PDB file of C-alpha atoms in Angstrom:
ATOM      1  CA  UNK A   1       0.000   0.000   0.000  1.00 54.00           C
ATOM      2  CA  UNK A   2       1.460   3.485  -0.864  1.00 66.00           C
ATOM      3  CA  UNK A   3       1.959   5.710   1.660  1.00 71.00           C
ATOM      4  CA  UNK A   4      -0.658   8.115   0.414  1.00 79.00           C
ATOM      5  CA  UNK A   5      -3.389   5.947   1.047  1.00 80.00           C
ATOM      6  CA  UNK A   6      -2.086   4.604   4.359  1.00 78.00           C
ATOM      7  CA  UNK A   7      -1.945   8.662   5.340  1.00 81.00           C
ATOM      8  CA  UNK A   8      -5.620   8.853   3.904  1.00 84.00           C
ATOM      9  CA  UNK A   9      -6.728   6.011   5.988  1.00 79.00           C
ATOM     10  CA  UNK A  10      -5.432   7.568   8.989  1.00 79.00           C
ATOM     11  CA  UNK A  11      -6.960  11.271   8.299  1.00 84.00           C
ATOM     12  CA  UNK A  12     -10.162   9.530   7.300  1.00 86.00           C
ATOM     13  CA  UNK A  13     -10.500   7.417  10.582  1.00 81.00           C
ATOM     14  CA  UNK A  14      -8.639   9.410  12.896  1.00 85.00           C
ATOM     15  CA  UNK A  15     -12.204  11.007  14.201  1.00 85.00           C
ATOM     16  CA  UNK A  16     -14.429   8.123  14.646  1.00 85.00           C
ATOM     17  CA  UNK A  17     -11.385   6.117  16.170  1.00 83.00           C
ATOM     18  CA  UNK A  18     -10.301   9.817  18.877  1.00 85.00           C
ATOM     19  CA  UNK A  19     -14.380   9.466  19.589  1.00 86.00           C
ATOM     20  CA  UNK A  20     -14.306   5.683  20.577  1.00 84.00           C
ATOM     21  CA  UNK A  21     -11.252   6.507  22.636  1.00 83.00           C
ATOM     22  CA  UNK A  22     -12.510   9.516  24.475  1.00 86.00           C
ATOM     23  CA  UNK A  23     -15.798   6.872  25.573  1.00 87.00           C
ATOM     24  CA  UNK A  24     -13.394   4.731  27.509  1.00 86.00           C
ATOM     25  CA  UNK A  25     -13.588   2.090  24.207  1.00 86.00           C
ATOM     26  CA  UNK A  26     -10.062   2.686  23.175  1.00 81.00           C
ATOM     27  CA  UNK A  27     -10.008  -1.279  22.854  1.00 87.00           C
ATOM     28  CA  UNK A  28     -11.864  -0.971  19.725  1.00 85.00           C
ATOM     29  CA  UNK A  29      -9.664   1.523  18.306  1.00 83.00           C
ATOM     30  CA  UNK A  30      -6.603  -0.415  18.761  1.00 87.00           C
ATOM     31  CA  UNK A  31      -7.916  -3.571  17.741  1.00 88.00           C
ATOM     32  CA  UNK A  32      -9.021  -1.901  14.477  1.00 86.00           C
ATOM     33  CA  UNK A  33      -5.631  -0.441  13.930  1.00 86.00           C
ATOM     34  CA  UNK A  34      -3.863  -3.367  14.643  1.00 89.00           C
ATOM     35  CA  UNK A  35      -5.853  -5.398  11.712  1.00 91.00           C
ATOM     36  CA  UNK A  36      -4.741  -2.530   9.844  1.00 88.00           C
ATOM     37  CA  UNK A  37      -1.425  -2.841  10.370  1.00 90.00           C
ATOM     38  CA  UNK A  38      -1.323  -6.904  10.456  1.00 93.00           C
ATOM     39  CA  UNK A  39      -2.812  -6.686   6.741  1.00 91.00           C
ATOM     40  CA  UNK A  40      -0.339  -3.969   5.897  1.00 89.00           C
ATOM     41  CA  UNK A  41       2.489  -6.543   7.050  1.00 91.00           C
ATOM     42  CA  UNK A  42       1.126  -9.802   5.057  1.00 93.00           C
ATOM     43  CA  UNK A  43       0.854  -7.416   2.116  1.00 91.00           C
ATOM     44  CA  UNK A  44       4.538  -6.212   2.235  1.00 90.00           C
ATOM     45  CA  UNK A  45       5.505  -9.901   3.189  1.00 92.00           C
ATOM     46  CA  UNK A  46       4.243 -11.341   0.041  1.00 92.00           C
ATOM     47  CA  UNK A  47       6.038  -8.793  -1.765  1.00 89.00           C
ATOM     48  CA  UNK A  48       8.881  -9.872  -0.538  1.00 89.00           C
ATOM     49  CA  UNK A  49       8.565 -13.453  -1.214  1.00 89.00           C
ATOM     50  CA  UNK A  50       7.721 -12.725  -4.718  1.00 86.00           C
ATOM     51  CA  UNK A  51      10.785 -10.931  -5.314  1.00 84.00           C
ATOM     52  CA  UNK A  52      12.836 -13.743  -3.578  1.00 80.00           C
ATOM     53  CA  UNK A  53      11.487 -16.358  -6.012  1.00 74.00           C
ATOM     54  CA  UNK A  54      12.401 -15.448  -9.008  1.00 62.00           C
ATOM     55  CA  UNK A  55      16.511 -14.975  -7.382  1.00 57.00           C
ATOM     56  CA  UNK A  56      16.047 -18.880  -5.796  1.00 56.00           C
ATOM     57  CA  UNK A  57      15.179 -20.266  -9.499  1.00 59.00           C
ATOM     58  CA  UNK A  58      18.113 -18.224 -11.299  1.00 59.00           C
ATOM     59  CA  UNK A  59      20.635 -19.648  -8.685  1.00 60.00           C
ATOM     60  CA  UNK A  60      19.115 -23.196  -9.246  1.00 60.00           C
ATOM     61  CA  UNK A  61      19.816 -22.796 -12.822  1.00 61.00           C
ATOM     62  CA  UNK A  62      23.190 -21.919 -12.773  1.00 63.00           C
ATOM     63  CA  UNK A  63      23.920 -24.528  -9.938  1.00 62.00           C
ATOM     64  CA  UNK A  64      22.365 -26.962 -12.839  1.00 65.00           C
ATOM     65  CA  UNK A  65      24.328 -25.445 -15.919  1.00 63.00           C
ATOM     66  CA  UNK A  66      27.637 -25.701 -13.893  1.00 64.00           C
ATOM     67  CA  UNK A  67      27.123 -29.392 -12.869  1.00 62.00           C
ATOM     68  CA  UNK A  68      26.475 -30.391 -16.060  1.00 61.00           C
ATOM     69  CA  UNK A  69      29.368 -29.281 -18.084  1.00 57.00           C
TER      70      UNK A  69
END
């Protein structure tokens, strides 16, 4: 997720998350922001293992064309 949107997200439910808060239900707030966050993380994590991949299979090849000759 770009940053832009994450700094949406937060402007957008800053409010209704200060309101739940300032009723003594600042539970609800943090449980909602740390979904947020735990989806963020899973999202940047597959990234990561997508770009890995492709590296792993290259370095198989090579292992492969070097054996062989």
């Amino acid at each position: 997720m770009k940053i832009n949107y994450t700094f949406l997200f937060f402007i957008i439910f800053a409010w209704p998350l200060y309101y739940l808060y300032q009723h003594q239900l600042g539970a609800i707030s943090f449980l909602v922001l740390a979904i947020f966050f735990m989806l963020k993380a899973m999202k940047e994590l597959k990234m990561l293992k997508k770009e890995k991949k492709p590296d792993d299979n290259k370095s198989k090849q090579e292992k492969i064309k070097q054996n062989s000759r």
